[in-house]
Amino acid sequence: MRKILSVVVFLMCFTFQAQELSPLNFKNEGYTQKKFNKTEKKIYIQHFFVNYQVMMSASEIARGGREIGGGYRGDAKASLSLGIKGVELEDYQKMTNEFYKDFVKDLTDKGFTILSAEEVQKNPEFVKQTLVEGGVPSSSEIPGYLSTSPEGYSYLTGGNGAFNLAGMPQSKKLGGVIVARVYITVPFLENGESQGSRALTKTFGGVAKVVLKPNLRLSPLETVPVAGDFKKPKTSGTAVTFAYKKNLKYQALYEGKLKKPTLIKGVFEGKKYKAVTAASQDLWGTDAGAFKVFNVQDRELERMQAVPCDKEKYVNGVSKAVKEYLDASTAGFLSYIQ
């Protein structure tokens, strides 16, 4: 027999800390960046995607069975799903639009011409690729994330190696046009159980426990397990690259690298969310002739909660963090252009 308990909780009363960002931990990387001076001042923004985490689901199973010293224990499973409350689809889209607008302006102000996907598709090397219009938020292939691209922006799909970070092959096919790629990842949750608590739970056994806590941040890399296929997790990262290749002599790569997460504080309440289930036990059993019958039940707790936030603080904090990072990346690239 299996017991399933469902709890839906909406938290409405909360307080916030003062909003601030942790210092930007940033580094310029790449090679032969001075060769960018050999290019025409044309840039093709091949990708511009911002992934926002809007929910997170996690589960833990404590397997039962016969216990040392006698008795029997059932299975226990705890599942916790948290979703952000207070930010709407249009808010995410507006932020992405502004990030793109500022990124393009910084480049055009320095004399660069931005090639559109429509123009690139006219090249014989790209004519078979599919043109996709941006500006429509959609579920990401990363579980729990919303994927956005800017309004008024299009991109091509169907090319080989589309999501490697370099972009060198595309630059060469375009005769040496600089290829830029922008990927931004904004999670708001993380595992909140301490190592000591986790070790204690495993030592005694019989308890399934999931702990999550808000931690809004701009992240270098997130690894997200996929239900039913934990051996092949999905990844989402933050990177800005500019790639150039005309031939072996004339090529360059620049990457604006986020070395550590930029923390965005004061948006969510500083608390932990938990789902805990203890397994049922039968220490003695019931005699049935030559056998003993143990009566245990598998237990499962499913908890769903809405995590509220102040929309204005969320938008302002995320916008500040992303723009700070994009400005640093663009400035780093432009420092190699005379």
Tab-separated table of N, CA and C in Angstrom, residues 241-302:
chain	number	residue	atom	x	y	z
A	241	THR	N	30.941	35.040	-26.621
A	241	THR	CA	32.106	34.775	-27.457
A	241	THR	C	32.045	35.592	-28.743
A	242	PHE	N	33.230	35.969	-29.206
A	242	PHE	CA	33.409	36.584	-30.521
A	242	PHE	C	34.462	35.751	-31.246
A	243	ALA	N	34.098	35.192	-32.395
A	243	ALA	CA	34.999	34.306	-33.129
A	243	ALA	C	35.249	34.844	-34.534
A	244	TYR	N	36.489	34.701	-34.981
A	244	TYR	CA	36.872	35.171	-36.326
A	244	TYR	C	37.826	34.167	-36.948
A	245	LYS	N	37.527	33.767	-38.171
A	245	LYS	CA	38.451	32.909	-38.898
A	245	LYS	C	38.283	33.134	-40.397
A	246	LYS	N	39.380	33.579	-40.993
A	246	LYS	CA	39.408	33.718	-42.445
A	246	LYS	C	40.252	32.612	-43.054
A	247	ASN	N	41.343	32.307	-42.388
A	247	ASN	CA	42.213	31.201	-42.762
A	247	ASN	C	43.088	30.891	-41.548
A	248	LEU	N	44.042	29.992	-41.699
A	248	LEU	CA	44.876	29.612	-40.565
A	248	LEU	C	45.694	30.774	-40.019
A	249	LYS	N	46.038	31.710	-40.878
A	249	LYS	CA	46.856	32.857	-40.456
A	249	LYS	C	46.020	33.898	-39.740
A	250	TYR	N	44.809	34.102	-40.240
A	250	TYR	CA	43.962	35.148	-39.676
A	250	TYR	C	42.763	34.530	-38.959
A	251	GLN	N	42.903	34.386	-37.650
A	251	GLN	CA	41.812	33.892	-36.818
A	251	GLN	C	42.016	34.382	-35.388
A	252	ALA	N	40.922	34.518	-34.660
A	252	ALA	CA	40.980	35.003	-33.281
A	252	ALA	C	39.730	34.566	-32.547
A	253	LEU	N	39.866	34.437	-31.242
A	253	LEU	CA	38.726	34.075	-30.407
A	253	LEU	C	38.781	34.890	-29.126
A	254	TYR	N	37.623	35.408	-28.726
A	254	TYR	CA	37.509	36.100	-27.447
A	254	TYR	C	36.335	35.512	-26.675
A	255	GLU	N	36.534	35.283	-25.377
A	255	GLU	CA	35.440	34.853	-24.511
A	255	GLU	C	35.447	35.675	-23.233
A	256	GLY	N	34.294	36.290	-22.942
A	256	GLY	CA	34.100	36.946	-21.654
A	256	GLY	C	33.608	35.899	-20.680
A	257	LYS	N	34.438	35.534	-19.727
A	257	LYS	CA	34.159	34.372	-18.884
A	257	LYS	C	33.755	34.791	-17.480
A	258	LEU	N	32.637	34.273	-17.029
A	258	LEU	CA	32.178	34.461	-15.657
A	258	LEU	C	32.775	33.336	-14.817
A	259	LYS	N	33.724	33.651	-13.940
A	259	LYS	CA	34.444	32.616	-13.196
A	259	LYS	C	33.636	32.084	-12.021
A	260	LYS	N	32.853	32.937	-11.399
A	260	LYS	CA	32.001	32.539	-10.285
A	260	LYS	C	30.630	33.191	-10.452
A	261	PRO	N	29.605	32.631	-9.818
A	261	PRO	CA	28.284	33.239	-9.932
A	261	PRO	C	28.254	34.660	-9.374
A	262	THR	N	27.454	35.495	-9.996
A	262	THR	CA	27.149	36.812	-9.442
A	262	THR	C	25.849	36.672	-8.659
A	263	LEU	N	25.917	36.856	-7.351
A	263	LEU	CA	24.755	36.679	-6.491
A	263	LEU	C	23.897	37.944	-6.488
A	264	ILE	N	22.593	37.757	-6.593
A	264	ILE	CA	21.643	38.864	-6.602
A	264	ILE	C	20.826	38.753	-5.325
A	265	LYS	N	21.131	39.577	-4.358
A	265	LYS	CA	20.576	39.433	-3.019
A	265	LYS	C	19.348	40.320	-2.809
A	266	GLY	N	18.560	39.966	-1.787
A	266	GLY	CA	17.452	40.808	-1.382
A	266	GLY	C	16.184	40.663	-2.195
A	267	VAL	N	16.110	39.644	-3.052
A	267	VAL	CA	14.926	39.453	-3.890
A	267	VAL	C	13.971	38.439	-3.270
A	268	PHE	N	14.518	37.385	-2.685
A	268	PHE	CA	13.715	36.338	-2.057
A	268	PHE	C	13.966	36.312	-0.554
A	269	GLU	N	12.987	35.782	0.169
A	269	GLU	CA	13.143	35.605	1.592
A	269	GLU	C	14.239	34.581	1.862
A	270	GLY	N	15.039	34.826	2.872
A	270	GLY	CA	16.131	33.916	3.208
A	270	GLY	C	15.652	32.752	4.054
A	271	LYS	N	14.973	31.793	3.450
A	271	LYS	CA	14.485	30.626	4.179
A	271	LYS	C	14.678	29.386	3.330
A	272	LYS	N	14.558	28.228	3.978
A	272	LYS	CA	14.677	26.959	3.276
A	272	LYS	C	13.304	26.304	3.164
A	273	TYR	N	13.117	25.552	2.080
A	273	TYR	CA	11.874	24.828	1.824
A	273	TYR	C	12.191	23.336	1.888
A	274	LYS	N	11.344	22.589	2.618
A	274	LYS	CA	11.667	21.191	2.870
A	274	LYS	C	10.502	20.259	2.560
A	275	ALA	N	10.841	19.040	2.195
A	275	ALA	CA	9.892	17.929	2.119
A	275	ALA	C	10.575	16.743	2.780
A	276	VAL	N	9.978	16.218	3.853
A	276	VAL	CA	10.601	15.139	4.632
A	276	VAL	C	9.579	14.029	4.848
A	277	THR	N	9.984	12.797	4.575
A	277	THR	CA	9.132	11.632	4.801
A	277	THR	C	9.917	10.560	5.537
A	278	ALA	N	9.335	10.031	6.618
A	278	ALA	CA	9.955	8.935	7.365
A	278	ALA	C	9.290	7.625	6.973
A	279	ALA	N	10.086	6.613	6.772
A	279	ALA	CA	9.554	5.304	6.380
A	279	ALA	C	8.815	4.653	7.540
A	280	SER	N	7.820	3.861	7.198
A	280	SER	CA	7.128	3.082	8.230
A	280	SER	C	7.989	1.873	8.602
A	281	GLN	N	7.877	1.449	9.852
A	281	GLN	CA	8.685	0.331	10.346
A	281	GLN	C	7.817	-0.676	11.093
A	282	ASP	N	8.182	-1.910	11.006
A	282	ASP	CA	7.598	-2.974	11.831
A	282	ASP	C	8.777	-3.727	12.439
A	283	LEU	N	9.016	-3.484	13.742
A	283	LEU	CA	10.210	-4.041	14.378
A	283	LEU	C	10.054	-5.510	14.753
A	284	TRP	N	8.802	-5.964	14.996
A	284	TRP	CA	8.615	-7.296	15.539
A	284	TRP	C	7.922	-8.265	14.589
A	285	GLY	N	7.050	-7.760	13.749
A	285	GLY	CA	6.326	-8.638	12.848
A	285	GLY	C	5.239	-9.420	13.571
A	286	THR	N	4.493	-10.218	12.805
A	286	THR	CA	3.413	-11.057	13.348
A	286	THR	C	3.695	-12.513	12.996
A	287	ASP	N	3.651	-13.374	14.032
A	287	ASP	CA	3.902	-14.791	13.790
A	287	ASP	C	2.802	-15.391	12.922
A	288	ALA	N	3.196	-16.165	11.914
A	288	ALA	CA	2.238	-16.873	11.043
A	288	ALA	C	2.795	-18.269	10.820
A	289	GLY	N	2.675	-19.071	11.850
A	289	GLY	CA	3.231	-20.417	11.764
A	289	GLY	C	4.739	-20.377	11.800
A	290	ALA	N	5.349	-20.906	10.743
A	290	ALA	CA	6.815	-20.947	10.672
A	290	ALA	C	7.399	-19.628	10.173
A	291	PHE	N	6.543	-18.643	9.856
A	291	PHE	CA	7.018	-17.393	9.287
A	291	PHE	C	6.584	-16.205	10.135
A	292	LYS	N	7.222	-15.092	9.853
A	292	LYS	CA	6.781	-13.821	10.417
A	292	LYS	C	6.348	-12.903	9.279
A	293	VAL	N	5.241	-12.221	9.478
A	293	VAL	CA	4.736	-11.275	8.477
A	293	VAL	C	4.966	-9.864	8.998
A	294	PHE	N	5.655	-9.059	8.185
A	294	PHE	CA	5.916	-7.668	8.558
A	294	PHE	C	4.964	-6.764	7.785
A	295	ASN	N	4.326	-5.865	8.472
A	295	ASN	CA	3.350	-4.963	7.878
A	295	ASN	C	3.951	-3.555	7.775
A	296	VAL	N	4.408	-3.176	6.586
A	296	VAL	CA	4.966	-1.832	6.362
A	296	VAL	C	4.325	-1.239	5.122
A	297	GLN	N	4.338	0.057	5.054
A	297	GLN	CA	3.791	0.772	3.906
A	297	GLN	C	4.875	1.648	3.294
A	298	ASP	N	4.884	1.713	1.975
A	298	ASP	CA	5.730	2.718	1.316
A	298	ASP	C	5.068	4.073	1.506
A	299	ARG	N	5.872	5.083	1.780
A	299	ARG	CA	5.347	6.421	2.009
A	299	ARG	C	5.948	7.407	1.009
A	300	GLU	N	5.104	8.295	0.540
A	300	GLU	CA	5.562	9.295	-0.432
A	300	GLU	C	4.932	10.644	-0.106
A	301	LEU	N	5.775	11.658	-0.065
A	301	LEU	CA	5.298	13.019	0.166
A	301	LEU	C	5.624	13.865	-1.060
A	302	GLU	N	4.612	14.481	-1.629
A	302	GLU	CA	4.794	15.400	-2.751
A	302	GLU	C	4.395	16.797	-2.283
